[in-house]
XYZ file of C-alpha atoms in Angstrom:
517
model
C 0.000 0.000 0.000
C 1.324 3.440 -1.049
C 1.274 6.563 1.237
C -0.291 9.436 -1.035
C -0.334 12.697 -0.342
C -3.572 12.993 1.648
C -2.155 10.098 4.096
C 0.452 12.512 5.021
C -1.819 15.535 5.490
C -3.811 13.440 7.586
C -1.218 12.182 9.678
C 0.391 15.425 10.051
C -3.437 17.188 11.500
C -3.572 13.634 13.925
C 0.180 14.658 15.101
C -0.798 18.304 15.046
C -4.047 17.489 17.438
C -2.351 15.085 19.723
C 1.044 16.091 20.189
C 2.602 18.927 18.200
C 0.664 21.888 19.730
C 1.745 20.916 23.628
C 5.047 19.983 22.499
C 5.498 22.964 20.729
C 4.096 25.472 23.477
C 6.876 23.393 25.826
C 9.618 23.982 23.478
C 8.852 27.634 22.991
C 9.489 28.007 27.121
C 12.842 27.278 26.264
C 13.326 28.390 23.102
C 13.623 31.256 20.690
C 10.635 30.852 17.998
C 12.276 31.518 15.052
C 14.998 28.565 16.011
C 11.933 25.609 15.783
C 11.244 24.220 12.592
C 8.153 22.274 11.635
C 10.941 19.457 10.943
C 12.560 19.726 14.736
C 9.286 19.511 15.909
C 8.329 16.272 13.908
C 11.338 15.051 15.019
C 10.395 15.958 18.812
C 6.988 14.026 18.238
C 8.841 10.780 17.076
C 10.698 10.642 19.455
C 8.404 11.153 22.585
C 5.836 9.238 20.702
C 7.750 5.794 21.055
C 7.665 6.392 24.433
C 3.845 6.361 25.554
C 3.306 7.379 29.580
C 0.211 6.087 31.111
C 0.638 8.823 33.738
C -0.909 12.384 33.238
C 1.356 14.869 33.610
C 0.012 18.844 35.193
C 1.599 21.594 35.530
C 2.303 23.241 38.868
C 0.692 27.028 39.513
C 3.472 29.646 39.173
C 4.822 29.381 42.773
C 6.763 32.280 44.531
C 10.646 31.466 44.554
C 11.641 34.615 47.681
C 11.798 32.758 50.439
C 11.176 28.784 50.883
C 12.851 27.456 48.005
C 15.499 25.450 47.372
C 17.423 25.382 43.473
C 20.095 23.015 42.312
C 21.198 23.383 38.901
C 21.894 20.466 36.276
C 25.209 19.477 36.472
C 25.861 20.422 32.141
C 23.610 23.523 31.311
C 23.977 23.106 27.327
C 22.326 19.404 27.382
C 18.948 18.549 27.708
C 17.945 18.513 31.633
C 14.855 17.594 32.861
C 12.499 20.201 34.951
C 12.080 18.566 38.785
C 9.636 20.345 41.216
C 9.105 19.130 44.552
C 6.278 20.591 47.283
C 7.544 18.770 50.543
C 6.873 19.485 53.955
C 10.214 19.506 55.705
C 9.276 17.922 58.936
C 7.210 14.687 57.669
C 8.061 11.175 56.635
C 8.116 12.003 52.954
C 10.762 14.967 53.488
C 13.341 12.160 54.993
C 12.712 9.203 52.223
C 12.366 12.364 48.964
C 16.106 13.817 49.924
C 18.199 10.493 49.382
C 16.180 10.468 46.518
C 16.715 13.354 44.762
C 20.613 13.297 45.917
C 20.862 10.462 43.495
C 18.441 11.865 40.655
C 21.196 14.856 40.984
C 24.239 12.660 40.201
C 22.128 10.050 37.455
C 20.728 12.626 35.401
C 21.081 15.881 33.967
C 17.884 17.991 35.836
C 16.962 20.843 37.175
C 15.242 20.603 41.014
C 13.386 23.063 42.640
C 12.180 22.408 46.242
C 9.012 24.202 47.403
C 8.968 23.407 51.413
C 5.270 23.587 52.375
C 5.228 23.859 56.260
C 2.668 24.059 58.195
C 1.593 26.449 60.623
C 1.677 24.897 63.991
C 2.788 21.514 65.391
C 0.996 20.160 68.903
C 4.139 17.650 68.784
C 7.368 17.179 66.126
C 5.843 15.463 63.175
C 8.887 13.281 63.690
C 10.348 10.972 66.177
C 13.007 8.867 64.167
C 16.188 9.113 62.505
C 15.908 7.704 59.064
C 17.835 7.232 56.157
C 17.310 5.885 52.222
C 19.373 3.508 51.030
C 20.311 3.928 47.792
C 23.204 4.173 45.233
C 23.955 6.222 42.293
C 25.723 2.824 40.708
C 27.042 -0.384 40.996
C 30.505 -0.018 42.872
C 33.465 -2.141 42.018
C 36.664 -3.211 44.470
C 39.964 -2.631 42.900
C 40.181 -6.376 42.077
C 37.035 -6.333 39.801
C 34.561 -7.979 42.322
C 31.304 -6.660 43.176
C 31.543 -4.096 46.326
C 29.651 -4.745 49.515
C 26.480 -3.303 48.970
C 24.789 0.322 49.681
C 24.805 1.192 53.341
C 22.983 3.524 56.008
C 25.635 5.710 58.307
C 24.184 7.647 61.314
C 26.396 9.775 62.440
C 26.159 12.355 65.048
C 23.118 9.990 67.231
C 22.231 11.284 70.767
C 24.089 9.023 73.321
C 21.030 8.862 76.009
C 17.923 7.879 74.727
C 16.599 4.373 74.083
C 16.758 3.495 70.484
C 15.594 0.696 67.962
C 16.348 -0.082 64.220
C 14.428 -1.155 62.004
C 13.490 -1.392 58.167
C 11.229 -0.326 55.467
C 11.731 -2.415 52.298
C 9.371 -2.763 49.644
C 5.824 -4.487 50.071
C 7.279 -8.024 48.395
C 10.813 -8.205 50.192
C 11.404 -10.351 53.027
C 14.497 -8.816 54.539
C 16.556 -10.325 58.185
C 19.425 -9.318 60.480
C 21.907 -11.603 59.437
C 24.972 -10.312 61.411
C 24.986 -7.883 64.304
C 26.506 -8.525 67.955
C 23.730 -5.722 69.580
C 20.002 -5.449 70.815
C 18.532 -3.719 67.418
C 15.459 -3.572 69.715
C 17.273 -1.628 72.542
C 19.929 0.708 71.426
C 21.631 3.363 74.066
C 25.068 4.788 72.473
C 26.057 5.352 75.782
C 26.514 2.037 76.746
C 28.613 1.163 73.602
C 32.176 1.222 73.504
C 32.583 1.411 69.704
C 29.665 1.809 66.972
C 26.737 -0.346 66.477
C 26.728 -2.049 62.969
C 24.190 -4.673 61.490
C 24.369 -6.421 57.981
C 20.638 -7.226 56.946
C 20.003 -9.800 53.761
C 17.246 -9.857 50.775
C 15.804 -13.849 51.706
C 13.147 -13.956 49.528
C 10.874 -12.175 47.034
C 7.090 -12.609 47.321
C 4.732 -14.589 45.121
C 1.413 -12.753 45.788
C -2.018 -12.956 44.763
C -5.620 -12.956 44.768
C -8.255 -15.740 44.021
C -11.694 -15.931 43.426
C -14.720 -18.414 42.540
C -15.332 -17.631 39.009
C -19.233 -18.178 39.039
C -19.983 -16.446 42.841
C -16.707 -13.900 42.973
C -16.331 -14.962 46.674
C -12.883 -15.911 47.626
C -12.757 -20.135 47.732
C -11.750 -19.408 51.700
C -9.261 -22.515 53.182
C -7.967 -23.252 49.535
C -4.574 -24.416 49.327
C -2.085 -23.333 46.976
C 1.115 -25.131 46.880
C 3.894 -23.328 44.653
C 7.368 -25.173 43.897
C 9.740 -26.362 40.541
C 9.107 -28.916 38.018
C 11.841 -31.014 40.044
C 9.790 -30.659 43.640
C 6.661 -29.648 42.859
C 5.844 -28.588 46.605
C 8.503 -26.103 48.109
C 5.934 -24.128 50.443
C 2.092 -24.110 50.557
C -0.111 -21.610 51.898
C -4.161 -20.851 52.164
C -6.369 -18.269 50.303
C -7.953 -15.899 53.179
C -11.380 -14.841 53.251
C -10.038 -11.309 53.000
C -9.958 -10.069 49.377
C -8.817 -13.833 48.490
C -4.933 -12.976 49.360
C -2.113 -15.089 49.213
C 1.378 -14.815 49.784
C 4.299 -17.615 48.886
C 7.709 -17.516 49.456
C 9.756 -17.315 46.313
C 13.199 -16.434 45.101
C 14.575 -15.108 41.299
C 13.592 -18.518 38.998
C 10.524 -19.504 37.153
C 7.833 -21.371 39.899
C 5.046 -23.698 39.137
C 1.720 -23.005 41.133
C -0.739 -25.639 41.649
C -3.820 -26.204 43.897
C -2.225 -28.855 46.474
C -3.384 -32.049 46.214
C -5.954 -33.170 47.995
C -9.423 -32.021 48.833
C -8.682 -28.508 47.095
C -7.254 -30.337 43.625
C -10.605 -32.472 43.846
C -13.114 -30.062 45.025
C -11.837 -27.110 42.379
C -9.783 -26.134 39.183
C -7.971 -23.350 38.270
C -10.265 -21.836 35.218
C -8.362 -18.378 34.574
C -5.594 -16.429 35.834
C -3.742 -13.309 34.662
C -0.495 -11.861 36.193
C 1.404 -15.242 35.163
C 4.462 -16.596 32.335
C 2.455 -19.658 31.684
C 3.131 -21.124 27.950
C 0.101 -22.019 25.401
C -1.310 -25.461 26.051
C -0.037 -25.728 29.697
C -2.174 -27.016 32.128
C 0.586 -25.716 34.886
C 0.354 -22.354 35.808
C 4.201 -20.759 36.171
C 5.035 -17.692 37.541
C 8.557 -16.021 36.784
C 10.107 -14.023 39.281
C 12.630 -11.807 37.306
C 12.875 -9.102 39.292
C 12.180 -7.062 42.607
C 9.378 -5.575 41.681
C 6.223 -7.123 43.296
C 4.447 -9.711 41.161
C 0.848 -10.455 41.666
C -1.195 -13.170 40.636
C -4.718 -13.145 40.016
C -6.732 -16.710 39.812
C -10.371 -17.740 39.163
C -11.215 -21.411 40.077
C -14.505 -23.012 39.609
C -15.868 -26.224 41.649
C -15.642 -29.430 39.546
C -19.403 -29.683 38.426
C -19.687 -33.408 40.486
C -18.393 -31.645 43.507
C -20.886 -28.450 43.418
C -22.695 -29.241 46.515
C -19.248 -29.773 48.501
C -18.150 -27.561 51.202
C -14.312 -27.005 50.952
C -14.054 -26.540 54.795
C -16.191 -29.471 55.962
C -15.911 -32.939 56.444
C -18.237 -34.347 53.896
C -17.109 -38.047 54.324
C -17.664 -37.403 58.425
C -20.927 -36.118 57.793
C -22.258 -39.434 55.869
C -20.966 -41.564 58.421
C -24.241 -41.138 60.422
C -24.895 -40.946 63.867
C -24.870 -44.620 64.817
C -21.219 -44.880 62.976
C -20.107 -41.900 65.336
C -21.153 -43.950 68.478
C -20.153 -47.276 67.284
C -16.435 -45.437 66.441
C -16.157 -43.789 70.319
C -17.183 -47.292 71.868
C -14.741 -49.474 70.115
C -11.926 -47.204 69.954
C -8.658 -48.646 71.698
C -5.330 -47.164 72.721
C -3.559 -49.813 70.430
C -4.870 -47.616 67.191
C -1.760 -46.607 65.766
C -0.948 -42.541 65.882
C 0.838 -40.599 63.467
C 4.166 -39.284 65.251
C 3.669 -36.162 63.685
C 0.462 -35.636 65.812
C 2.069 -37.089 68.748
C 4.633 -33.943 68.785
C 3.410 -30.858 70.752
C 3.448 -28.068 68.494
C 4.201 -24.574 70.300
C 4.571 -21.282 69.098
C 6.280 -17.728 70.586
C 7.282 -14.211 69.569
C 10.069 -12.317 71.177
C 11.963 -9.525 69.816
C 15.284 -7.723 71.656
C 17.946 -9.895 73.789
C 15.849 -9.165 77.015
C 12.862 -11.371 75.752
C 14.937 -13.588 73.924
C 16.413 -14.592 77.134
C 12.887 -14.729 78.481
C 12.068 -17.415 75.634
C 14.852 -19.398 76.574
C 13.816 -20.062 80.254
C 10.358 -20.670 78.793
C 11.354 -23.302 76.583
C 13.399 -24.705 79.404
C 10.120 -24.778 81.284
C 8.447 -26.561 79.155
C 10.353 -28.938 78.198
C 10.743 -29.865 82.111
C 6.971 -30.181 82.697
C 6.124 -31.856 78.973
C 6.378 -35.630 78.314
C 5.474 -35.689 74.704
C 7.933 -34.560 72.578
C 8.193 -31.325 71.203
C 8.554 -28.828 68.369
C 9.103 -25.111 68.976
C 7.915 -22.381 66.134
C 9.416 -19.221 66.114
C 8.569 -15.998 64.304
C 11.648 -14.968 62.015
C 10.823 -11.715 61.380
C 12.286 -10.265 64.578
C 14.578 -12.861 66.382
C 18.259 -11.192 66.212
C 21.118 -12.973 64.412
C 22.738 -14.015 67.631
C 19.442 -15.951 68.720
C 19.458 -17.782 65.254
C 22.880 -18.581 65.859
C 22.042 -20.321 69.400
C 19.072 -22.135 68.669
C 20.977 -25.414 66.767
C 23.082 -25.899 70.004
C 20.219 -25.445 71.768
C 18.421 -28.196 70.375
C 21.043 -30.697 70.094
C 21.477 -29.780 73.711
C 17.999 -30.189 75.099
C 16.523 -32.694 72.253
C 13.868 -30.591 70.733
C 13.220 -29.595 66.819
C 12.307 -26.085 65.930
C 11.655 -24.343 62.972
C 11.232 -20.562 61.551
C 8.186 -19.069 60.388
C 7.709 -15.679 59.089
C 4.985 -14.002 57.019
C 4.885 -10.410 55.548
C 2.577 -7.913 56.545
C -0.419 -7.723 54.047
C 0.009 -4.360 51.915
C -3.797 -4.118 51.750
C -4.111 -4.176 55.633
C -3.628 -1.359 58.041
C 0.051 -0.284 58.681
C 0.970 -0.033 61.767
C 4.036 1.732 63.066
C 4.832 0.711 66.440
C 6.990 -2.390 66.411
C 5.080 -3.707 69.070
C 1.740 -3.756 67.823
C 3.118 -5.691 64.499
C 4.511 -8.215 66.659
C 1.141 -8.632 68.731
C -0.539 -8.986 65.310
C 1.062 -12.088 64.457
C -0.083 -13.445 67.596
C -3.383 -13.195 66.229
C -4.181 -12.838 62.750
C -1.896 -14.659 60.575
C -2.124 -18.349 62.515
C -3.983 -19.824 59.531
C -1.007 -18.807 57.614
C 2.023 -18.915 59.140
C 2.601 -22.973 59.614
C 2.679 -25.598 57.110
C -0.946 -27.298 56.579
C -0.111 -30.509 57.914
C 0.294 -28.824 61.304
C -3.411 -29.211 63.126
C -3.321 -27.930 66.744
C -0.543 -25.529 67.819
C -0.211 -23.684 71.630
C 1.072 -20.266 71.871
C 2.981 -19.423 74.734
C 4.138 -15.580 75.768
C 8.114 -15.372 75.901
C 7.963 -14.144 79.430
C 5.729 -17.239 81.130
C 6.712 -20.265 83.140
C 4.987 -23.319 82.526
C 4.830 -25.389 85.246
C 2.549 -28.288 83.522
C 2.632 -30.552 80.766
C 1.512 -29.227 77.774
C -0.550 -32.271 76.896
C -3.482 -31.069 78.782
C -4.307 -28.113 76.005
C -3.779 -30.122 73.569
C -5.914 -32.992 74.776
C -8.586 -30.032 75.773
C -12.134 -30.928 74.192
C -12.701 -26.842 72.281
C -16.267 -27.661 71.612
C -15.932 -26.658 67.857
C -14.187 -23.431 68.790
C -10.859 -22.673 66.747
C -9.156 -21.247 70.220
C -9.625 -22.038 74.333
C -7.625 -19.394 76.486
C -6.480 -20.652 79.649
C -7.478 -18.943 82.945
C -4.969 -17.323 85.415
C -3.899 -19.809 88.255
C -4.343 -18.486 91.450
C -2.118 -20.891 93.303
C -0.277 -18.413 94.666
C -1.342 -16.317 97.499
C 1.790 -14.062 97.813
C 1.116 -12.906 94.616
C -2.490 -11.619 94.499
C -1.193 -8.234 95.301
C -0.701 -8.401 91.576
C -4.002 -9.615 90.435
C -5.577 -6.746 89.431
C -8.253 -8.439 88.035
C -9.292 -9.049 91.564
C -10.341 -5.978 92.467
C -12.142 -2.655 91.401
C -13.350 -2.667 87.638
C -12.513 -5.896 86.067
C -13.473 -7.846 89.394
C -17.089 -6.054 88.792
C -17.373 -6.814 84.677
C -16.213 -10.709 85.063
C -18.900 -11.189 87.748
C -16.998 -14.338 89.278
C -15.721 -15.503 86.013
C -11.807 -16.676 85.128
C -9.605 -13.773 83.541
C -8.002 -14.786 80.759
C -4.834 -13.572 78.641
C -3.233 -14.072 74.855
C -0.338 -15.651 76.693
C -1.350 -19.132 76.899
C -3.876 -20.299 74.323
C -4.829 -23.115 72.067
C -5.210 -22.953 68.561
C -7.195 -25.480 65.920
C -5.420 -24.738 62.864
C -8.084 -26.580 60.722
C -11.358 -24.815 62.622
């Protein structure tokens, strides 16, 4: 087909409409008029037009420049530099993560910055109560013999000696990111009490898979499926379970391409996987592969749909139970015997703790000690990653081999979608709560978590023996052994011994948990 001359004419009025006139009024900012050409500015349209941006673009109001501004000029002023405002007010959270930022935009590219600092009026209390720094590097950074440099680091310099301080990290939504080397208590820092400088090496351990899944023909998330994600060599490297909440999942991956599949089992028979977008999967695969190629976060989204002989099945109950009829049920309490074989994997008492700072660590310790005194069965310990310091990951193997317990590390990341919460703290009691469905491999059925600071003083073998009535937690009461220490009941007195009318107080230190309820 040949281009005539009303093909150009029209493509010139489609350039003219869509591009030429606001490239040509930006060009003229800069510009003398009689210097553009109709050709530069064809040439201008090409150019930008390869590149398509999703994201509008505005122009600022004319702001004044007397008084609260800040210029820094592109480093070559005959090249092209790009125009960089910024309205920041000093004293907030975006003011310390934009300066790193634009540090490094300064040395990268060739651009003009102005900074506009917006303040406000009048403070009740400083905005902010941390020292923070971006890390971030204009390049890659070499040793002399050619190998790759140590990485980008934080330096705080110039710290107040007295007060108590803590360190911690904010790393992108899909990171996983550990202490991996530091001889200090991150969680309790006074530069007083140091001789030298505190220092802490922190490592990338894995990049989220995440996602969200849905029943194609109701849109309600399939709540209690389970995903299993792995290679084509082990098909199941970790597993997880689609919550009830927006249909989220989260699976712990690394750089590679991953195979996700619906584990096997009631969720493989009950449903299949009917769409999904977000994925790498090939034409005519019936495997669905994610590829994790870089550290950006990579989200999944799946429809499944219920097999249509299983439509009437409840993913979460017990169908086969259910037909076994009442007379079954009696017959199978009756005529049970203690010679029926039991799987050693539910004859191990499953418990789980928090603890974050050597002062609680050290509380965990005598805890486990404590148990494993007063506990006949044997037992496995479960232990959040996220905030146990290097040195307690470094003790726990000797530990173990010394006392003849397993243990393993858990960790989950905070869902992006839920509400962030600052205080260290409160993330920690979190966990205690709302990711148990989550945070331990499926097989696991009943676990007991126990508070870093308690002493048990019976065998754990009671709570999990404890009949829960169909409830998917039971909370033990407060002993009250102890008469030299009611002084510190305070739910004895005044307004909680007037709203528990008689009854047990109970605490999130010591409870049961059914994993499958």
């Amino acid at each position: 087909e040949q281009f005539t001359t009303d093909d150009y004419s029209l493509l010139e009025r489609f350039s003219m409409s869509a591009h030429v006139d606001k490239i040509y009024a930006a060009l003229t900012k800069n510009m003398d008029e009689a210097e553009l050409t109709s050709d530069m500015v064809m040439k201008t349209v090409a150019l930008l037009a390869a590149r398509p941006q999703h994201r509008t673009r505005f122009e600022l109001p004319q702001l004044g420049e007397e008084h609260s501004v800040i210029k820094l000029s592109a480093q070559s002023g005959t090249s092209p530099a790009l125009d960089v405002v910024v309205v920041v007010d000093p004293v907030s959270r975006g003011a310390q993560k934009i300066g790193p930022i634009l540090s490094v935009l300064q040395h990268t590219t060739n651009c003009n910055i102005r900074i506009f600092l917006n303040c406000i009026d009048k403070h009740s209390d400083m905005p902010l109560k941390s020292f923070y720094r971006y890390v971030v590097e204009p390049e890659v950074t070499f040793t002399p013999e050619g190998r790759l440099g140590p990485g980008p680091l934080a330096r705080f310099s110039n710290m107040p000696p007295a007060p108590l301080l803590t360190q911690n990290m904010h790393v992108p939504d899909n990171w996983l990111v550990e202490a991996v080397a530091s001889p200090y208590d991150l969680d309790n820092i006074r530069l007083e009490e140091v001789e030298s400088v505190v220092h802490s090496q922190f490592e990338l351990e894995y990049l989220l898979l995440e996602g969200h899944c849905f029943e194609s023909t109701l849109g309600n998330p399939p709540r209690g499926l389970q995903i299993t994600l792995g290679t084509e060599l082990e098909p199941v490297q970790v597993d997880t379970i689609v919550m009830a909440n927006l249909g989220y999942f989260q699976l712990k991956a690394n750089p590679g391409a991953w195979v996700l599949r619906l584990r096997q089992g009631r969720s493989a028979d009950i449903f299949d996987i009917t769409s999904h977008e977000g994925s790498d999967t090939p034409e005519n695969s019936t495997d669905i592969k994610a590829l994790i190629s870089s550290f950006r976060p990579h989200v999944l989204k799946l429809k499944v749909t219920k097999k249509p002989d299983k439509q009437h099945m409840d993913l979460l109950g017990d169908d086969d139970q259910a037909q076994s009829g009442i007379w079954n049920s009696i017959t199978s309490t009756f005529s049970s015997t203690k010679d029926e074989p039991v799987d050693p994997a539910d004859a191990t008492i499953n418990i789980f703790s928090v603890a974050s700072g050597h002062l609680y660590e050290r509380f965990l310790r005598i805890m486990m000690l404590s148990v494993l005194k007063n506990t006949k069965s044997p037992v496995k310990f479960w232990f959040l990653k996220n905030y146990l310091s290097p040195t307690f990951k470094d003790f726990l193997p000797r530990m173990a081999q010394e006392y003849g317990f397993e243990y393993e590390l858990v960790q989950y990341k905070w869902p992006r979608w839920l509400h962030q919460q600052t205080e260290k703290q409160r993330i920690i009691w979190g966990y205690k709560i709302l990711f148990l469905d989550v945070l331990f491999p499926l097989h696991i059925k009943k676990i007991i978590f126990v508070d870093a600071d308690q002493v048990v003083r019976a065998d754990m073998k009671e709570l999990v023996d404890l009949d829960l009535g169909g409830a998917p937690y039971g909370y033990t009461p407060f002993c009250d052994s102890r008469t030299e220490m009611d002084g510190f009941r305070f739910w004895k007195q005044g307004y909680w011994r007037n709203h528990l009318q008689g009854r047990r107080y109970h605490i999130s230190a010591l409870y049961v948990v059914d994993l499958k309820r």
